[in-house]
GROMACS .gro file of C-alpha atoms in nm:
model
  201
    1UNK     CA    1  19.217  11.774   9.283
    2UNK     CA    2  18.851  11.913   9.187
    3UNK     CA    3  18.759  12.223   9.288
    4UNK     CA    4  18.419  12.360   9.433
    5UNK     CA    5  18.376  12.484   9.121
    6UNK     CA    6  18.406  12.152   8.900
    7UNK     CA    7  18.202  11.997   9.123
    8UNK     CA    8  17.930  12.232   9.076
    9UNK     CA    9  17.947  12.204   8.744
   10UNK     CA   10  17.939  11.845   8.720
   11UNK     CA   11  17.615  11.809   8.858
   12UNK     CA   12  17.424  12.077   8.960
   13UNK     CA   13  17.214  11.925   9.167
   14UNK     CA   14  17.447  11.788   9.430
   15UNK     CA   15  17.645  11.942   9.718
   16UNK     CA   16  17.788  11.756   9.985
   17UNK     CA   17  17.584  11.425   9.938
   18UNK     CA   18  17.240  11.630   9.962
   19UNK     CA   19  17.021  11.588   9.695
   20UNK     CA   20  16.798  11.915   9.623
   21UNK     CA   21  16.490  11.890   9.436
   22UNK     CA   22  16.407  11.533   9.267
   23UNK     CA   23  16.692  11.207   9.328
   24UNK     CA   24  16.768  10.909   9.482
   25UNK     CA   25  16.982  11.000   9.748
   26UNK     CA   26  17.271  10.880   9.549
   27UNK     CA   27  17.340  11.227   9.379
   28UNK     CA   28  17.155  11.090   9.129
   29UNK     CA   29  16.861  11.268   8.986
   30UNK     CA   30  16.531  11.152   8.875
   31UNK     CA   31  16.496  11.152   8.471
   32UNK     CA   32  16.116  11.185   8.525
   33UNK     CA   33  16.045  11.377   8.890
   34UNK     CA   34  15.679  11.391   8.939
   35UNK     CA   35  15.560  11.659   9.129
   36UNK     CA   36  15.190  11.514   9.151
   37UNK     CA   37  15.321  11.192   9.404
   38UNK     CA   38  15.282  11.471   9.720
   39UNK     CA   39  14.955  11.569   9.577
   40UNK     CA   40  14.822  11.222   9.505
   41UNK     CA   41  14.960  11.139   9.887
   42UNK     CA   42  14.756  11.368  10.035
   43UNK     CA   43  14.422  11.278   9.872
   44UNK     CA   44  14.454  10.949   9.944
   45UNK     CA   45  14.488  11.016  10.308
   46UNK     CA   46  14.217  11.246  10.334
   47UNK     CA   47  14.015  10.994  10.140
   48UNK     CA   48  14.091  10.703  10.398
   49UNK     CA   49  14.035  10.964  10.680
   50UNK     CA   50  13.671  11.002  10.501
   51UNK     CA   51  13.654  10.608  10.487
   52UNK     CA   52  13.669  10.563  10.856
   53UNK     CA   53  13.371  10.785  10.933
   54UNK     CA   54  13.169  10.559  10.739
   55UNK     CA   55  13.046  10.271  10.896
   56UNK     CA   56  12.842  10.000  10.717
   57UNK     CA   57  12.549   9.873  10.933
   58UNK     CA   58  12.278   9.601  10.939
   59UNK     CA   59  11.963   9.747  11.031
   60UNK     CA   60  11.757   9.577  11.319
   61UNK     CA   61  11.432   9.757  11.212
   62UNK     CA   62  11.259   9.972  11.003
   63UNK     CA   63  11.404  10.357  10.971
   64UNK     CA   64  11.269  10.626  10.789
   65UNK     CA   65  11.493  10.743  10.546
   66UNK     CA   66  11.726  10.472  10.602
   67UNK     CA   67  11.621  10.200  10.525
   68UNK     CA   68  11.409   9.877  10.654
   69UNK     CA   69  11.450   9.574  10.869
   70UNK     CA   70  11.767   9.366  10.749
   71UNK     CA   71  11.900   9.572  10.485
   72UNK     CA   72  12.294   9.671  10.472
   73UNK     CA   73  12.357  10.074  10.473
   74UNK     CA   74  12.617  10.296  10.519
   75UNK     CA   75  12.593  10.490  10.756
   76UNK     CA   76  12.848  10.802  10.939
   77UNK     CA   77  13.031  10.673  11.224
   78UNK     CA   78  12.828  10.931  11.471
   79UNK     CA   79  12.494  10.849  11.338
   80UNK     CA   80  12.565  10.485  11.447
   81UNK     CA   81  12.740  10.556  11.728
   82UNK     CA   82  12.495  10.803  11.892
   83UNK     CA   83  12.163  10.660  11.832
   84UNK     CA   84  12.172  10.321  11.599
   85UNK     CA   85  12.421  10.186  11.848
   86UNK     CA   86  12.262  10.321  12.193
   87UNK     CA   87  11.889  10.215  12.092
   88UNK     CA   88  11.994   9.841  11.949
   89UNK     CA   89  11.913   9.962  11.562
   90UNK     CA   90  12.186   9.857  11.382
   91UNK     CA   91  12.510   9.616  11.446
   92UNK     CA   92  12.810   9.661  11.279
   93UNK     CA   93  12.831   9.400  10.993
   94UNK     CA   94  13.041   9.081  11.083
   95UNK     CA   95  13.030   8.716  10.949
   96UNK     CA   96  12.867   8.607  11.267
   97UNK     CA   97  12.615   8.889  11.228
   98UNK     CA   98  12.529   8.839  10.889
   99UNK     CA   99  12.443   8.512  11.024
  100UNK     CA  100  12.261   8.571  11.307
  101UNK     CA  101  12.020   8.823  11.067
  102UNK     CA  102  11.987   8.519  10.819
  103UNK     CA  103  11.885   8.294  11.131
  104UNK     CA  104  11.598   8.542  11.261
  105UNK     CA  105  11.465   8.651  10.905
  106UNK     CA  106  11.440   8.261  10.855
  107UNK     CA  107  11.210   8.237  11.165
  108UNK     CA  108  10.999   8.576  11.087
  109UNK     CA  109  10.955   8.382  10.757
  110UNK     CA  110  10.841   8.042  10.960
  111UNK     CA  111  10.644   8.202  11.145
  112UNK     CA  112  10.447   8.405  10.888
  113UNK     CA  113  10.391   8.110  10.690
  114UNK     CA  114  10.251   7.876  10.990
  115UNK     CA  115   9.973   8.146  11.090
  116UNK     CA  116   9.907   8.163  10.732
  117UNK     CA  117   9.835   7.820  10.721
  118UNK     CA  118   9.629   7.816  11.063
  119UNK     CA  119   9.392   8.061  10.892
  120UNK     CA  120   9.371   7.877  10.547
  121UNK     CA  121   9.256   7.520  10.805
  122UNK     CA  122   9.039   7.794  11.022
  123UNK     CA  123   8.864   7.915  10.673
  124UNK     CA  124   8.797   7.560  10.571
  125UNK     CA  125   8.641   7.455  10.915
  126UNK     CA  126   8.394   7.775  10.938
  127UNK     CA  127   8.289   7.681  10.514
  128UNK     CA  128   8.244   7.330  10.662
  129UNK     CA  129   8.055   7.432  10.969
  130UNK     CA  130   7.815   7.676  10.811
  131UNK     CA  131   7.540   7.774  10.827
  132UNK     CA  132   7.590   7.974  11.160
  133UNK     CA  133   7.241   8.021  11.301
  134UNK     CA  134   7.072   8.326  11.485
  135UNK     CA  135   6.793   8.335  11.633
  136UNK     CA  136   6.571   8.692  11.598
  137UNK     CA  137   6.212   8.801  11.673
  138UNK     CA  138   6.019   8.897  11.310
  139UNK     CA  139   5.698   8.998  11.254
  140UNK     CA  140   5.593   8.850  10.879
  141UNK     CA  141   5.945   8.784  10.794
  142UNK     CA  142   6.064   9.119  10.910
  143UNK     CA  143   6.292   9.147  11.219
  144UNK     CA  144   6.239   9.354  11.542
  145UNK     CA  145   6.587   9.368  11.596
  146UNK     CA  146   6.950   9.419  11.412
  147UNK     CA  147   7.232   9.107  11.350
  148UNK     CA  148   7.578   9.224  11.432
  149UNK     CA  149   7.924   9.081  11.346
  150UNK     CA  150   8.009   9.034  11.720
  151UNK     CA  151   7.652   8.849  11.686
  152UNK     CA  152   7.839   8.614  11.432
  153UNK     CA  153   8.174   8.641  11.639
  154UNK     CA  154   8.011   8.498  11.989
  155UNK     CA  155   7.790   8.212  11.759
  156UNK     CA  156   8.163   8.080  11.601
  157UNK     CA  157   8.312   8.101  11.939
  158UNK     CA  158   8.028   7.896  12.070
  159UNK     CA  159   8.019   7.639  11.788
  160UNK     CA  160   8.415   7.585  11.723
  161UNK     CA  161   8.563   7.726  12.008
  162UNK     CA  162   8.782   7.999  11.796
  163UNK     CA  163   8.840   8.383  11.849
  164UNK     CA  164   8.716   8.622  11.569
  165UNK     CA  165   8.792   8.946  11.679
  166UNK     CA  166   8.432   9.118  11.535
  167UNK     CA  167   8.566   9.354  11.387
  168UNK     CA  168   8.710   9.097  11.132
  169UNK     CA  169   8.385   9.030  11.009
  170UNK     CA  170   8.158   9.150  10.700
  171UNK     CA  171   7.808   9.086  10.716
  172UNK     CA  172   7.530   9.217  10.468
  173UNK     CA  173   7.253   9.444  10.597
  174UNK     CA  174   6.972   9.191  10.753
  175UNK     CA  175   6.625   9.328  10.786
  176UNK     CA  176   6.402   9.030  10.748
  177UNK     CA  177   6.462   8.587  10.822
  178UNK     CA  178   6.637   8.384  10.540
  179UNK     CA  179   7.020   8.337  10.466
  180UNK     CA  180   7.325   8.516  10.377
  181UNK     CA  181   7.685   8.495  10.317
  182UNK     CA  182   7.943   8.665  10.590
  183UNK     CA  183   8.256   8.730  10.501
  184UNK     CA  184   8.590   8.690  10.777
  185UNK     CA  185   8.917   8.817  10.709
  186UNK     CA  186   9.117   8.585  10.872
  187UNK     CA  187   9.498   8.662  10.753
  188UNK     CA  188   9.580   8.957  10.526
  189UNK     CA  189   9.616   8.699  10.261
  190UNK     CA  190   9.330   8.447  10.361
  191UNK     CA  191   8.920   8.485  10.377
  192UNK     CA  192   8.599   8.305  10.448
  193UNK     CA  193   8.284   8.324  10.316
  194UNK     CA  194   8.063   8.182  10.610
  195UNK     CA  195   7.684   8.094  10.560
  196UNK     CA  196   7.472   8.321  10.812
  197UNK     CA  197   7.070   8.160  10.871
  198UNK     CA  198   6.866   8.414  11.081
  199UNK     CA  199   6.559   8.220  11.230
  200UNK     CA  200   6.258   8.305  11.400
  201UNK     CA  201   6.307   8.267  11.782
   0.00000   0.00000   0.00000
């Protein structure tokens, strides 16, 4: 019969089925114990615990320092929750989000490209329409009183029935009859240059 003794001696690293330090439960031991696998455990859960206070956002309009209108961020899980969420800034990103932004940035597009084109017609009507006339008192060519854009503005209005906000329009100093060229920013991306008579009333 063994003794305590043989037993110990046999394998140190049993006693009564327990294994102490590295095995496999089997009173076996492990030929190459790692004692980095706790380590590596932990930072991996603190690294997934870091993960989940990250949340990554579409933004619903511009934000200083964050970013702008449609772009994808990451952003910490109380930021979003206590003011992008609350105010409508940001959604969490989702298929059916992703494709609602595609949808709407489609129509800003649209949208931006058919008042675009109203203003490129609008500048070929007023270069069609031209010469706008006003009428001024002169005395030997000289007038008695001043032209003003909103002059212009109410003669176009009159003429092709269009809104020109005045202060849209350019229009050379005029001191005495003749003609000139006004210019109207109609779009950020589209002028006119409108012929401007001034007459003798």
């Amino acid at each position: 019969m063994a003794t305590l003794s043989s037993l110990t001696l046999r394998n140190p690293c049993t006693w009564m089925g327990q294994v102490v330090g590295g095995g496999d439960g089997l009173g076996r031991t492990n030929p190459n114990p790692n004692p980095m696998n706790h380590r590596s455990s932990g930072l991996t859960i603190e690294a997934n615990k870091r993960a989940k206070k990250i949340r990554h956002v579409i933004l619903k309009e511009d934000i200083t320092g964050v970013g702008n209108i449609g772009d994808q961020v990451k952003v910490r899980a109380g930021f979003y929750r206590n003011y992008l969420l609350p105010f409508g800034k940001a959604d969490l990103i989702s298929a059916s989000v992703l494709k609602e932004m595609e949808m709407e940035k489609q129509r800003i597009e649209a949208e931006k490209m058919r008042v675009k084109e109203e203003a490129e017609q609008l500048a070929i009507l007023l270069q069609a329409v031209g010469p706008f006339k006003v009428r001024r008192k002169a005395s030997q060519g000289k007038l008695s009183g001043s032209v003003t854009s909103k002059d212009l503005a109410d003669i176009i209005k009159a003429q092709v029935n269009r809104e020109i906000a005045a202060s849209n329009v350019v229009i050379p100093e005029i001191t005495e009859l003749g003609d000139y060229i006004a210019e109207i920013q109609l779009h950020e991306d589209v002028s006119a240059r409108v012929r401007l008579t001034v007459a003798q009333s």
